[in-house]
PDB file of N, CA and C in Angstrom:
ATOM      1  N   UNK S   1      12.219  19.701   8.945  1.00  0.00           N
ATOM      2  CA  UNK S   1      12.980  20.124   7.783  1.00  0.00           C
ATOM      3  C   UNK S   1      12.653  19.183   6.625  1.00  0.00           C
ATOM      4  N   UNK S   2      12.294  19.741   5.492  1.00  0.00           N
ATOM      5  CA  UNK S   2      11.917  18.924   4.346  1.00  0.00           C
ATOM      6  C   UNK S   2      13.148  18.295   3.708  1.00  0.00           C
ATOM      7  N   UNK S   3      12.947  17.107   3.220  1.00  0.00           N
ATOM      8  CA  UNK S   3      14.003  16.345   2.571  1.00  0.00           C
ATOM      9  C   UNK S   3      13.549  16.114   1.131  1.00  0.00           C
ATOM     10  N   UNK S   4      14.448  16.165   0.193  1.00  0.00           N
ATOM     11  CA  UNK S   4      14.083  16.076  -1.225  1.00  0.00           C
ATOM     12  C   UNK S   4      13.447  14.749  -1.606  1.00  0.00           C
ATOM     13  N   UNK S   5      13.569  13.755  -0.753  1.00  0.00           N
ATOM     14  CA  UNK S   5      12.987  12.451  -1.042  1.00  0.00           C
ATOM     15  C   UNK S   5      11.629  12.260  -0.364  1.00  0.00           C
ATOM     16  N   UNK S   6      11.125  13.267   0.348  1.00  0.00           N
ATOM     17  CA  UNK S   6       9.865  13.144   1.087  1.00  0.00           C
ATOM     18  C   UNK S   6       8.687  12.748   0.202  1.00  0.00           C
ATOM     19  N   UNK S   7       8.598  13.307  -0.984  1.00  0.00           N
ATOM     20  CA  UNK S   7       7.438  13.052  -1.849  1.00  0.00           C
ATOM     21  C   UNK S   7       7.630  11.886  -2.806  1.00  0.00           C
ATOM     22  N   UNK S   8       8.805  11.310  -2.826  1.00  0.00           N
ATOM     23  CA  UNK S   8       9.058  10.165  -3.701  1.00  0.00           C
ATOM     24  C   UNK S   8       8.431   8.927  -3.073  1.00  0.00           C
ATOM     25  N   UNK S   9       7.537   8.300  -3.808  1.00  0.00           N
ATOM     26  CA  UNK S   9       6.816   7.162  -3.259  1.00  0.00           C
ATOM     27  C   UNK S   9       7.412   5.816  -3.652  1.00  0.00           C
ATOM     28  N   UNK S  10       8.099   5.769  -4.763  1.00  0.00           N
ATOM     29  CA  UNK S  10       8.638   4.493  -5.235  1.00  0.00           C
ATOM     30  C   UNK S  10      10.159   4.548  -5.311  1.00  0.00           C
ATOM     31  N   UNK S  11      10.754   3.382  -5.377  1.00  0.00           N
ATOM     32  CA  UNK S  11      12.209   3.299  -5.531  1.00  0.00           C
ATOM     33  C   UNK S  11      12.627   3.962  -6.837  1.00  0.00           C
ATOM     34  N   UNK S  12      11.820   3.797  -7.884  1.00  0.00           N
ATOM     35  CA  UNK S  12      12.144   4.400  -9.182  1.00  0.00           C
ATOM     36  C   UNK S  12      12.165   5.923  -9.079  1.00  0.00           C
ATOM     37  N   UNK S  13      11.220   6.499  -8.335  1.00  0.00           N
ATOM     38  CA  UNK S  13      11.209   7.953  -8.161  1.00  0.00           C
ATOM     39  C   UNK S  13      12.443   8.414  -7.387  1.00  0.00           C
ATOM     40  N   UNK S  14      12.813   7.664  -6.355  1.00  0.00           N
ATOM     41  CA  UNK S  14      14.005   8.010  -5.576  1.00  0.00           C
ATOM     42  C   UNK S  14      15.250   7.882  -6.432  1.00  0.00           C
ATOM     43  N   UNK S  15      15.308   6.830  -7.250  1.00  0.00           N
ATOM     44  CA  UNK S  15      16.448   6.624  -8.147  1.00  0.00           C
ATOM     45  C   UNK S  15      16.555   7.788  -9.140  1.00  0.00           C
ATOM     46  N   UNK S  16      15.422   8.250  -9.656  1.00  0.00           N
ATOM     47  CA  UNK S  16      15.417   9.362 -10.609  1.00  0.00           C
ATOM     48  C   UNK S  16      15.958  10.631  -9.949  1.00  0.00           C
ATOM     49  N   UNK S  17      15.502  10.918  -8.726  1.00  0.00           N
ATOM     50  CA  UNK S  17      15.998  12.092  -7.999  1.00  0.00           C
ATOM     51  C   UNK S  17      17.501  11.964  -7.754  1.00  0.00           C
ATOM     52  N   UNK S  18      17.928  10.779  -7.352  1.00  0.00           N
ATOM     53  CA  UNK S  18      19.349  10.547  -7.067  1.00  0.00           C
ATOM     54  C   UNK S  18      20.193  10.714  -8.332  1.00  0.00           C
ATOM     55  N   UNK S  19      19.693  10.240  -9.468  1.00  0.00           N
ATOM     56  CA  UNK S  19      20.408  10.409 -10.742  1.00  0.00           C
ATOM     57  C   UNK S  19      20.528  11.886 -11.103  1.00  0.00           C
ATOM     58  N   UNK S  20      19.435  12.651 -10.887  1.00  0.00           N
ATOM     59  CA  UNK S  20      19.458  14.080 -11.199  1.00  0.00           C
ATOM     60  C   UNK S  20      20.467  14.819 -10.322  1.00  0.00           C
ATOM     61  N   UNK S  21      20.510  14.466  -9.043  1.00  0.00           N
ATOM     62  CA  UNK S  21      21.490  15.082  -8.147  1.00  0.00           C
ATOM     63  C   UNK S  21      22.920  14.692  -8.520  1.00  0.00           C
ATOM     64  N   UNK S  22      23.085  13.461  -8.993  1.00  0.00           N
ATOM     65  CA  UNK S  22      24.415  12.921  -9.282  1.00  0.00           C
ATOM     66  C   UNK S  22      25.007  13.431 -10.588  1.00  0.00           C
ATOM     67  N   UNK S  23      24.157  13.779 -11.531  1.00  0.00           N
ATOM     68  CA  UNK S  23      24.635  14.157 -12.872  1.00  0.00           C
ATOM     69  C   UNK S  23      25.690  15.264 -12.841  1.00  0.00           C
ATOM     70  N   UNK S  24      25.455  16.415 -12.206  1.00  0.00           N
ATOM     71  CA  UNK S  24      26.491  17.451 -12.208  1.00  0.00           C
ATOM     72  C   UNK S  24      27.732  17.071 -11.386  1.00  0.00           C
ATOM     73  N   UNK S  25      27.575  16.117 -10.488  1.00  0.00           N
ATOM     74  CA  UNK S  25      28.709  15.697  -9.655  1.00  0.00           C
ATOM     75  C   UNK S  25      29.717  14.856 -10.433  1.00  0.00           C
ATOM     76  N   UNK S  26      29.278  14.240 -11.515  1.00  0.00           N
ATOM     77  CA  UNK S  26      30.181  13.427 -12.349  1.00  0.00           C
ATOM     78  C   UNK S  26      31.345  14.276 -12.854  1.00  0.00           C
ATOM     79  N   UNK S  27      31.041  15.515 -13.240  1.00  0.00           N
ATOM     80  CA  UNK S  27      32.090  16.412 -13.748  1.00  0.00           C
ATOM     81  C   UNK S  27      33.100  16.743 -12.647  1.00  0.00           C
ATOM     82  N   UNK S  28      32.611  16.927 -11.426  1.00  0.00           N
ATOM     83  CA  UNK S  28      33.510  17.230 -10.312  1.00  0.00           C
ATOM     84  C   UNK S  28      34.434  16.050 -10.010  1.00  0.00           C
ATOM     85  N   UNK S  29      33.908  14.847 -10.143  1.00  0.00           N
ATOM     86  CA  UNK S  29      34.735  13.650  -9.947  1.00  0.00           C
ATOM     87  C   UNK S  29      35.803  13.602 -11.032  1.00  0.00           C
ATOM     88  N   UNK S  30      35.395  13.865 -12.271  1.00  0.00           N
ATOM     89  CA  UNK S  30      36.327  13.834 -13.409  1.00  0.00           C
ATOM     90  C   UNK S  30      37.446  14.864 -13.247  1.00  0.00           C
ATOM     91  N   UNK S  31      37.103  16.037 -12.690  1.00  0.00           N
ATOM     92  CA  UNK S  31      38.091  17.109 -12.498  1.00  0.00           C
ATOM     93  C   UNK S  31      38.924  16.893 -11.235  1.00  0.00           C
ATOM     94  N   UNK S  32      38.552  15.894 -10.431  1.00  0.00           N
ATOM     95  CA  UNK S  32      39.307  15.606  -9.220  1.00  0.00           C
ATOM     96  C   UNK S  32      38.932  16.474  -8.026  1.00  0.00           C
ATOM     97  N   UNK S  33      37.827  17.225  -8.135  1.00  0.00           N
ATOM     98  CA  UNK S  33      37.424  18.085  -7.027  1.00  0.00           C
ATOM     99  C   UNK S  33      36.767  17.292  -5.897  1.00  0.00           C
ATOM    100  N   UNK S  34      36.151  16.179  -6.238  1.00  0.00           N
ATOM    101  CA  UNK S  34      35.629  15.243  -5.237  1.00  0.00           C
ATOM    102  C   UNK S  34      36.044  13.844  -5.666  1.00  0.00           C
ATOM    103  N   UNK S  35      36.172  12.959  -4.687  1.00  0.00           N
ATOM    104  CA  UNK S  35      36.626  11.609  -5.007  1.00  0.00           C
ATOM    105  C   UNK S  35      35.502  10.740  -5.566  1.00  0.00           C
ATOM    106  N   UNK S  36      34.304  10.864  -4.953  1.00  0.00           N
ATOM    107  CA  UNK S  36      33.173  10.034  -5.363  1.00  0.00           C
ATOM    108  C   UNK S  36      31.901  10.866  -5.417  1.00  0.00           C
ATOM    109  N   UNK S  37      30.939  10.401  -6.180  1.00  0.00           N
ATOM    110  CA  UNK S  37      29.651  11.086  -6.282  1.00  0.00           C
ATOM    111  C   UNK S  37      28.996  11.183  -4.907  1.00  0.00           C
ATOM    112  N   UNK S  38      29.104  10.135  -4.101  1.00  0.00           N
ATOM    113  CA  UNK S  38      28.514  10.175  -2.759  1.00  0.00           C
ATOM    114  C   UNK S  38      29.086  11.307  -1.912  1.00  0.00           C
ATOM    115  N   UNK S  39      30.357  11.661  -2.122  1.00  0.00           N
ATOM    116  CA  UNK S  39      30.947  12.792  -1.392  1.00  0.00           C
ATOM    117  C   UNK S  39      30.214  14.089  -1.742  1.00  0.00           C
ATOM    118  N   UNK S  40      29.884  14.250  -3.017  1.00  0.00           N
ATOM    119  CA  UNK S  40      29.132  15.425  -3.456  1.00  0.00           C
ATOM    120  C   UNK S  40      27.717  15.424  -2.910  1.00  0.00           C
ATOM    121  N   UNK S  41      27.079  14.253  -2.900  1.00  0.00           N
ATOM    122  CA  UNK S  41      25.730  14.141  -2.345  1.00  0.00           C
ATOM    123  C   UNK S  41      25.728  14.511  -0.867  1.00  0.00           C
ATOM    124  N   UNK S  42      26.725  14.043  -0.141  1.00  0.00           N
ATOM    125  CA  UNK S  42      26.826  14.368   1.288  1.00  0.00           C
ATOM    126  C   UNK S  42      26.983  15.874   1.494  1.00  0.00           C
ATOM    127  N   UNK S  43      27.745  16.519   0.626  1.00  0.00           N
ATOM    128  CA  UNK S  43      27.922  17.976   0.722  1.00  0.00           C
ATOM    129  C   UNK S  43      26.605  18.699   0.450  1.00  0.00           C
ATOM    130  N   UNK S  44      25.828  18.204  -0.503  1.00  0.00           N
ATOM    131  CA  UNK S  44      24.515  18.797  -0.795  1.00  0.00           C
ATOM    132  C   UNK S  44      23.606  18.673   0.424  1.00  0.00           C
ATOM    133  N   UNK S  45      23.574  17.487   1.026  1.00  0.00           N
ATOM    134  CA  UNK S  45      22.736  17.273   2.208  1.00  0.00           C
ATOM    135  C   UNK S  45      23.208  18.129   3.378  1.00  0.00           C
ATOM    136  N   UNK S  46      24.512  18.314   3.514  1.00  0.00           N
ATOM    137  CA  UNK S  46      25.072  19.106   4.621  1.00  0.00           C
ATOM    138  C   UNK S  46      24.615  20.563   4.549  1.00  0.00           C
ATOM    139  N   UNK S  47      24.334  21.061   3.354  1.00  0.00           N
ATOM    140  CA  UNK S  47      23.851  22.436   3.206  1.00  0.00           C
ATOM    141  C   UNK S  47      22.521  22.647   3.925  1.00  0.00           C
ATOM    142  N   UNK S  48      21.774  21.564   4.130  1.00  0.00           N
ATOM    143  CA  UNK S  48      20.497  21.638   4.857  1.00  0.00           C
ATOM    144  C   UNK S  48      20.638  21.181   6.302  1.00  0.00           C
ATOM    145  N   UNK S  49      21.877  20.990   6.757  1.00  0.00           N
ATOM    146  CA  UNK S  49      22.113  20.609   8.144  1.00  0.00           C
ATOM    147  C   UNK S  49      22.271  19.122   8.379  1.00  0.00           C
ATOM    148  N   UNK S  50      22.141  18.321   7.339  1.00  0.00           N
ATOM    149  CA  UNK S  50      22.287  16.862   7.457  1.00  0.00           C
ATOM    150  C   UNK S  50      23.777  16.511   7.395  1.00  0.00           C
ATOM    151  N   UNK S  51      24.470  16.701   8.500  1.00  0.00           N
ATOM    152  CA  UNK S  51      25.921  16.573   8.493  1.00  0.00           C
ATOM    153  C   UNK S  51      26.435  15.162   8.774  1.00  0.00           C
ATOM    154  N   UNK S  52      25.746  14.429   9.637  1.00  0.00           N
ATOM    155  CA  UNK S  52      26.178  13.069   9.978  1.00  0.00           C
ATOM    156  C   UNK S  52      25.151  12.101   9.398  1.00  0.00           C
ATOM    157  N   UNK S  53      25.574  11.266   8.463  1.00  0.00           N
ATOM    158  CA  UNK S  53      24.668  10.325   7.811  1.00  0.00           C
ATOM    159  C   UNK S  53      25.040   8.903   8.190  1.00  0.00           C
ATOM    160  N   UNK S  54      24.030   8.150   8.646  1.00  0.00           N
ATOM    161  CA  UNK S  54      24.247   6.751   9.020  1.00  0.00           C
ATOM    162  C   UNK S  54      22.998   5.952   8.681  1.00  0.00           C
ATOM    163  N   UNK S  55      23.173   4.659   8.543  1.00  0.00           N
ATOM    164  CA  UNK S  55      22.024   3.789   8.325  1.00  0.00           C
ATOM    165  C   UNK S  55      21.242   3.674   9.632  1.00  0.00           C
ATOM    166  N   UNK S  56      20.027   3.176   9.531  1.00  0.00           N
ATOM    167  CA  UNK S  56      19.218   2.987  10.742  1.00  0.00           C
ATOM    168  C   UNK S  56      19.924   2.058  11.718  1.00  0.00           C
ATOM    169  N   UNK S  57      20.531   1.018  11.183  1.00  0.00           N
ATOM    170  CA  UNK S  57      21.240   0.052  12.030  1.00  0.00           C
ATOM    171  C   UNK S  57      22.394   0.729  12.777  1.00  0.00           C
ATOM    172  N   UNK S  58      23.130   1.595  12.097  1.00  0.00           N
ATOM    173  CA  UNK S  58      24.249   2.297  12.731  1.00  0.00           C
ATOM    174  C   UNK S  58      23.748   3.244  13.828  1.00  0.00           C
ATOM    175  N   UNK S  59      22.656   3.981  13.567  1.00  0.00           N
ATOM    176  CA  UNK S  59      22.100   4.866  14.593  1.00  0.00           C
ATOM    177  C   UNK S  59      21.619   4.050  15.785  1.00  0.00           C
ATOM    178  N   UNK S  60      20.932   2.936  15.515  1.00  0.00           N
ATOM    179  CA  UNK S  60      20.422   2.099  16.603  1.00  0.00           C
ATOM    180  C   UNK S  60      21.551   1.576  17.482  1.00  0.00           C
ATOM    181  N   UNK S  61      22.680   1.215  16.851  1.00  0.00           N
ATOM    182  CA  UNK S  61      23.846   0.742  17.604  1.00  0.00           C
ATOM    183  C   UNK S  61      24.344   1.796  18.581  1.00  0.00           C
ATOM    184  N   UNK S  62      24.179   3.062  18.224  1.00  0.00           N
ATOM    185  CA  UNK S  62      24.612   4.177  19.068  1.00  0.00           C
ATOM    186  C   UNK S  62      23.544   4.584  20.082  1.00  0.00           C
ATOM    187  N   UNK S  63      22.448   3.832  20.135  1.00  0.00           N
ATOM    188  CA  UNK S  63      21.391   4.145  21.084  1.00  0.00           C
ATOM    189  C   UNK S  63      20.460   5.248  20.623  1.00  0.00           C
ATOM    190  N   UNK S  64      20.440   5.526  19.324  1.00  0.00           N
ATOM    191  CA  UNK S  64      19.571   6.569  18.771  1.00  0.00           C
ATOM    192  C   UNK S  64      18.454   5.902  17.966  1.00  0.00           C
ATOM    193  N   UNK S  65      17.343   6.600  17.858  1.00  0.00           N
ATOM    194  CA  UNK S  65      16.200   6.115  17.100  1.00  0.00           C
ATOM    195  C   UNK S  65      15.799   7.176  16.080  1.00  0.00           C
ATOM    196  N   UNK S  66      15.209   6.719  14.995  1.00  0.00           N
ATOM    197  CA  UNK S  66      14.737   7.622  13.940  1.00  0.00           C
ATOM    198  C   UNK S  66      13.381   8.187  14.374  1.00  0.00           C
ATOM    199  N   UNK S  67      13.204   9.490  14.224  1.00  0.00           N
ATOM    200  CA  UNK S  67      11.917  10.115  14.562  1.00  0.00           C
ATOM    201  C   UNK S  67      10.827   9.586  13.636  1.00  0.00           C
ATOM    202  N   UNK S  68       9.663   9.385  14.182  1.00  0.00           N
ATOM    203  CA  UNK S  68       8.523   8.903  13.409  1.00  0.00           C
ATOM    204  C   UNK S  68       8.216   9.881  12.275  1.00  0.00           C
ATOM    205  N   UNK S  69       7.975   9.329  11.100  1.00  0.00           N
ATOM    206  CA  UNK S  69       7.618  10.145   9.942  1.00  0.00           C
ATOM    207  C   UNK S  69       8.799  10.647   9.125  1.00  0.00           C
ATOM    208  N   UNK S  70      10.014  10.409   9.586  1.00  0.00           N
ATOM    209  CA  UNK S  70      11.197  10.851   8.828  1.00  0.00           C
ATOM    210  C   UNK S  70      11.388   9.967   7.606  1.00  0.00           C
ATOM    211  N   UNK S  71      11.861  10.574   6.541  1.00  0.00           N
ATOM    212  CA  UNK S  71      12.166   9.849   5.310  1.00  0.00           C
ATOM    213  C   UNK S  71      13.678   9.803   5.133  1.00  0.00           C
ATOM    214  N   UNK S  72      14.155   8.680   4.691  1.00  0.00           N
ATOM    215  CA  UNK S  72      15.599   8.500   4.513  1.00  0.00           C
ATOM    216  C   UNK S  72      16.130   9.379   3.387  1.00  0.00           C
ATOM    217  N   UNK S  73      17.378   9.766   3.531  1.00  0.00           N
ATOM    218  CA  UNK S  73      18.126  10.380   2.445  1.00  0.00           C
ATOM    219  C   UNK S  73      18.743   9.218   1.667  1.00  0.00           C
ATOM    220  N   UNK S  74      19.117   9.461   0.436  1.00  0.00           N
ATOM    221  CA  UNK S  74      19.639   8.371  -0.390  1.00  0.00           C
ATOM    222  C   UNK S  74      21.059   8.652  -0.863  1.00  0.00           C
ATOM    223  N   UNK S  75      21.857   7.618  -0.829  1.00  0.00           N
ATOM    224  CA  UNK S  75      23.201   7.610  -1.395  1.00  0.00           C
ATOM    225  C   UNK S  75      23.290   6.388  -2.304  1.00  0.00           C
ATOM    226  N   UNK S  76      24.319   6.339  -3.123  1.00  0.00           N
ATOM    227  CA  UNK S  76      24.541   5.149  -3.936  1.00  0.00           C
ATOM    228  C   UNK S  76      25.222   4.092  -3.085  1.00  0.00           C
ATOM    229  N   UNK S  77      24.710   2.868  -3.146  1.00  0.00           N
ATOM    230  CA  UNK S  77      25.308   1.752  -2.429  1.00  0.00           C
ATOM    231  C   UNK S  77      26.425   1.133  -3.250  1.00  0.00           C
ATOM    232  N   UNK S  78      27.058   0.137  -2.671  1.00  0.00           N
ATOM    233  CA  UNK S  78      28.114  -0.594  -3.373  1.00  0.00           C
ATOM    234  C   UNK S  78      27.496  -1.368  -4.535  1.00  0.00           C
ATOM    235  N   UNK S  79      28.134  -1.356  -5.700  1.00  0.00           N
ATOM    236  CA  UNK S  79      27.560  -2.099  -6.834  1.00  0.00           C
ATOM    237  C   UNK S  79      27.482  -3.590  -6.510  1.00  0.00           C
ATOM    238  N   UNK S  80      26.409  -4.177  -6.958  1.00  0.00           N
ATOM    239  CA  UNK S  80      26.222  -5.606  -6.741  1.00  0.00           C
ATOM    240  C   UNK S  80      26.805  -6.364  -7.922  1.00  0.00           C
ATOM    241  N   UNK S  81      27.257  -7.593  -7.648  1.00  0.00           N
ATOM    242  CA  UNK S  81      27.746  -8.448  -8.719  1.00  0.00           C
ATOM    243  C   UNK S  81      26.589  -8.758  -9.647  1.00  0.00           C
ATOM    244  N   UNK S  82      26.810  -8.604 -10.931  1.00  0.00           N
ATOM    245  CA  UNK S  82      25.772  -8.833 -11.925  1.00  0.00           C
ATOM    246  C   UNK S  82      26.028 -10.147 -12.628  1.00  0.00           C
ATOM    247  N   UNK S  83      25.045 -11.022 -12.604  1.00  0.00           N
ATOM    248  CA  UNK S  83      25.145 -12.293 -13.303  1.00  0.00           C
ATOM    249  C   UNK S  83      24.446 -12.145 -14.645  1.00  0.00           C
ATOM    250  N   UNK S  84      25.184 -12.293 -15.752  1.00  0.00           N
ATOM    251  CA  UNK S  84      24.577 -12.120 -17.076  1.00  0.00           C
ATOM    252  C   UNK S  84      23.440 -13.118 -17.313  1.00  0.00           C
ATOM    253  N   UNK S  85      22.418 -12.646 -18.018  1.00  0.00           N
ATOM    254  CA  UNK S  85      21.292 -13.496 -18.384  1.00  0.00           C
ATOM    255  C   UNK S  85      21.025 -13.353 -19.871  1.00  0.00           C
ATOM    256  N   UNK S  86      20.092 -14.132 -20.359  1.00  0.00           N
ATOM    257  CA  UNK S  86      19.738 -14.061 -21.785  1.00  0.00           C
ATOM    258  C   UNK S  86      19.196 -12.690 -22.151  1.00  0.00           C
ATOM    259  N   UNK S  87      18.498 -12.047 -21.239  1.00  0.00           N
ATOM    260  CA  UNK S  87      17.879 -10.751 -21.507  1.00  0.00           C
ATOM    261  C   UNK S  87      18.882  -9.615 -21.564  1.00  0.00           C
ATOM    262  N   UNK S  88      20.126  -9.854 -21.156  1.00  0.00           N
ATOM    263  CA  UNK S  88      21.129  -8.782 -21.123  1.00  0.00           C
ATOM    264  C   UNK S  88      21.364  -8.174 -22.503  1.00  0.00           C
ATOM    265  N   UNK S  89      21.348  -8.993 -23.535  1.00  0.00           N
ATOM    266  CA  UNK S  89      21.574  -8.456 -24.881  1.00  0.00           C
ATOM    267  C   UNK S  89      20.494  -7.450 -25.249  1.00  0.00           C
ATOM    268  N   UNK S  90      19.265  -7.709 -24.813  1.00  0.00           N
ATOM    269  CA  UNK S  90      18.164  -6.805 -25.102  1.00  0.00           C
ATOM    270  C   UNK S  90      18.281  -5.509 -24.303  1.00  0.00           C
ATOM    271  N   UNK S  91      18.920  -5.556 -23.149  1.00  0.00           N
ATOM    272  CA  UNK S  91      18.989  -4.402 -22.252  1.00  0.00           C
ATOM    273  C   UNK S  91      20.367  -3.753 -22.224  1.00  0.00           C
ATOM    274  N   UNK S  92      21.152  -3.888 -23.297  1.00  0.00           N
ATOM    275  CA  UNK S  92      22.515  -3.345 -23.303  1.00  0.00           C
ATOM    276  C   UNK S  92      22.540  -1.837 -23.149  1.00  0.00           C
ATOM    277  N   UNK S  93      21.480  -1.168 -23.568  1.00  0.00           N
ATOM    278  CA  UNK S  93      21.441   0.288 -23.509  1.00  0.00           C
ATOM    279  C   UNK S  93      21.051   0.796 -22.127  1.00  0.00           C
ATOM    280  N   UNK S  94      20.827  -0.106 -21.188  1.00  0.00           N
ATOM    281  CA  UNK S  94      20.385   0.261 -19.846  1.00  0.00           C
ATOM    282  C   UNK S  94      21.430   1.154 -19.169  1.00  0.00           C
ATOM    283  N   UNK S  95      20.958   2.160 -18.439  1.00  0.00           N
ATOM    284  CA  UNK S  95      21.829   3.086 -17.724  1.00  0.00           C
ATOM    285  C   UNK S  95      22.702   2.322 -16.732  1.00  0.00           C
ATOM    286  N   UNK S  96      24.000   2.612 -16.721  1.00  0.00           N
ATOM    287  CA  UNK S  96      24.940   1.908 -15.839  1.00  0.00           C
ATOM    288  C   UNK S  96      24.587   2.089 -14.368  1.00  0.00           C
ATOM    289  N   UNK S  97      23.958   3.207 -13.998  1.00  0.00           N
ATOM    290  CA  UNK S  97      23.615   3.433 -12.598  1.00  0.00           C
ATOM    291  C   UNK S  97      22.563   2.464 -12.091  1.00  0.00           C
ATOM    292  N   UNK S  98      21.850   1.812 -12.987  1.00  0.00           N
ATOM    293  CA  UNK S  98      20.833   0.863 -12.548  1.00  0.00           C
ATOM    294  C   UNK S  98      21.436  -0.323 -11.811  1.00  0.00           C
ATOM    295  N   UNK S  99      22.729  -0.522 -11.927  1.00  0.00           N
ATOM    296  CA  UNK S  99      23.377  -1.629 -11.246  1.00  0.00           C
ATOM    297  C   UNK S  99      23.826  -1.238  -9.839  1.00  0.00           C
ATOM    298  N   UNK S 100      23.673   0.006  -9.479  1.00  0.00           N
ATOM    299  CA  UNK S 100      24.028   0.472  -8.144  1.00  0.00           C
ATOM    300  C   UNK S 100      22.767   0.514  -7.287  1.00  0.00           C
ATOM    301  N   UNK S 101      22.769  -0.185  -6.158  1.00  0.00           N
ATOM    302  CA  UNK S 101      21.602  -0.107  -5.279  1.00  0.00           C
ATOM    303  C   UNK S 101      21.573   1.242  -4.569  1.00  0.00           C
ATOM    304  N   UNK S 102      20.426   1.554  -4.016  1.00  0.00           N
ATOM    305  CA  UNK S 102      20.292   2.772  -3.227  1.00  0.00           C
ATOM    306  C   UNK S 102      20.544   2.423  -1.766  1.00  0.00           C
ATOM    307  N   UNK S 103      21.319   3.256  -1.102  1.00  0.00           N
ATOM    308  CA  UNK S 103      21.590   3.089   0.327  1.00  0.00           C
ATOM    309  C   UNK S 103      20.777   4.161   1.068  1.00  0.00           C
ATOM    310  N   UNK S 104      19.938   3.723   1.985  1.00  0.00           N
ATOM    311  CA  UNK S 104      19.087   4.637   2.745  1.00  0.00           C
ATOM    312  C   UNK S 104      19.778   5.025   4.046  1.00  0.00           C
ATOM    313  N   UNK S 105      19.939   6.332   4.257  1.00  0.00           N
ATOM    314  CA  UNK S 105      20.602   6.839   5.452  1.00  0.00           C
ATOM    315  C   UNK S 105      19.741   7.921   6.102  1.00  0.00           C
ATOM    316  N   UNK S 106      19.992   8.141   7.376  1.00  0.00           N
ATOM    317  CA  UNK S 106      19.311   9.189   8.125  1.00  0.00           C
ATOM    318  C   UNK S 106      20.377  10.101   8.718  1.00  0.00           C
ATOM    319  N   UNK S 107      19.995  11.339   8.966  1.00  0.00           N
ATOM    320  CA  UNK S 107      20.977  12.311   9.456  1.00  0.00           C
ATOM    321  C   UNK S 107      20.802  12.599  10.938  1.00  0.00           C
ATOM    322  N   UNK S 108      21.744  13.359  11.437  1.00  0.00           N
ATOM    323  CA  UNK S 108      21.724  13.827  12.819  1.00  0.00           C
ATOM    324  C   UNK S 108      20.449  14.608  13.136  1.00  0.00           C
ATOM    325  N   UNK S 109      19.806  15.194  12.142  1.00  0.00           N
ATOM    326  CA  UNK S 109      18.584  15.972  12.358  1.00  0.00           C
ATOM    327  C   UNK S 109      17.341  15.085  12.481  1.00  0.00           C
ATOM    328  N   UNK S 110      17.484  13.810  12.179  1.00  0.00           N
ATOM    329  CA  UNK S 110      16.333  12.917  12.119  1.00  0.00           C
ATOM    330  C   UNK S 110      16.288  11.885  13.249  1.00  0.00           C
ATOM    331  N   UNK S 111      17.192  12.006  14.206  1.00  0.00           N
ATOM    332  CA  UNK S 111      17.266  11.002  15.266  1.00  0.00           C
ATOM    333  C   UNK S 111      17.110  11.625  16.653  1.00  0.00           C
ATOM    334  N   UNK S 112      16.809  10.779  17.623  1.00  0.00           N
ATOM    335  CA  UNK S 112      16.736  11.193  19.023  1.00  0.00           C
ATOM    336  C   UNK S 112      17.373  10.111  19.890  1.00  0.00           C
ATOM    337  N   UNK S 113      17.744  10.506  21.082  1.00  0.00           N
ATOM    338  CA  UNK S 113      18.377   9.581  22.032  1.00  0.00           C
ATOM    339  C   UNK S 113      17.318   8.643  22.586  1.00  0.00           C
ATOM    340  N   UNK S 114      17.583   7.346  22.542  1.00  0.00           N
ATOM    341  CA  UNK S 114      16.654   6.371  23.101  1.00  0.00           C
ATOM    342  C   UNK S 114      16.730   6.442  24.636  1.00  0.00           C
ATOM    343  N   UNK S 115      15.584   6.416  25.267  1.00  0.00           N
ATOM    344  CA  UNK S 115      15.538   6.484  26.739  1.00  0.00           C
ATOM    345  C   UNK S 115      15.838   5.168  27.363  1.00  0.00           C
TER     346      UNK S 115
END
């Protein structure tokens, strides 16, 4: 099953795809239809059968392994603490999402039981 991040080669490309997916979800958060953008992203992934999303470490803890060649799905990670620098004044116009790391997850469709 193809994943929308399969052809993205760089973190910047993945971030761009994630921003595009997230943009219409902002309105749903504002209207109270979803609590967080990640909830909307999970619903989008679920439409393709990706119902259970976990990090590689979480799957490994459960005795599951990621199938060779699978590409991670992306969610927004917890924002990191930002330490101001001299360059911050020059970059004030920077998109606020750039401060959110990407969290790489795999779905129930991408794992197998370890023997």
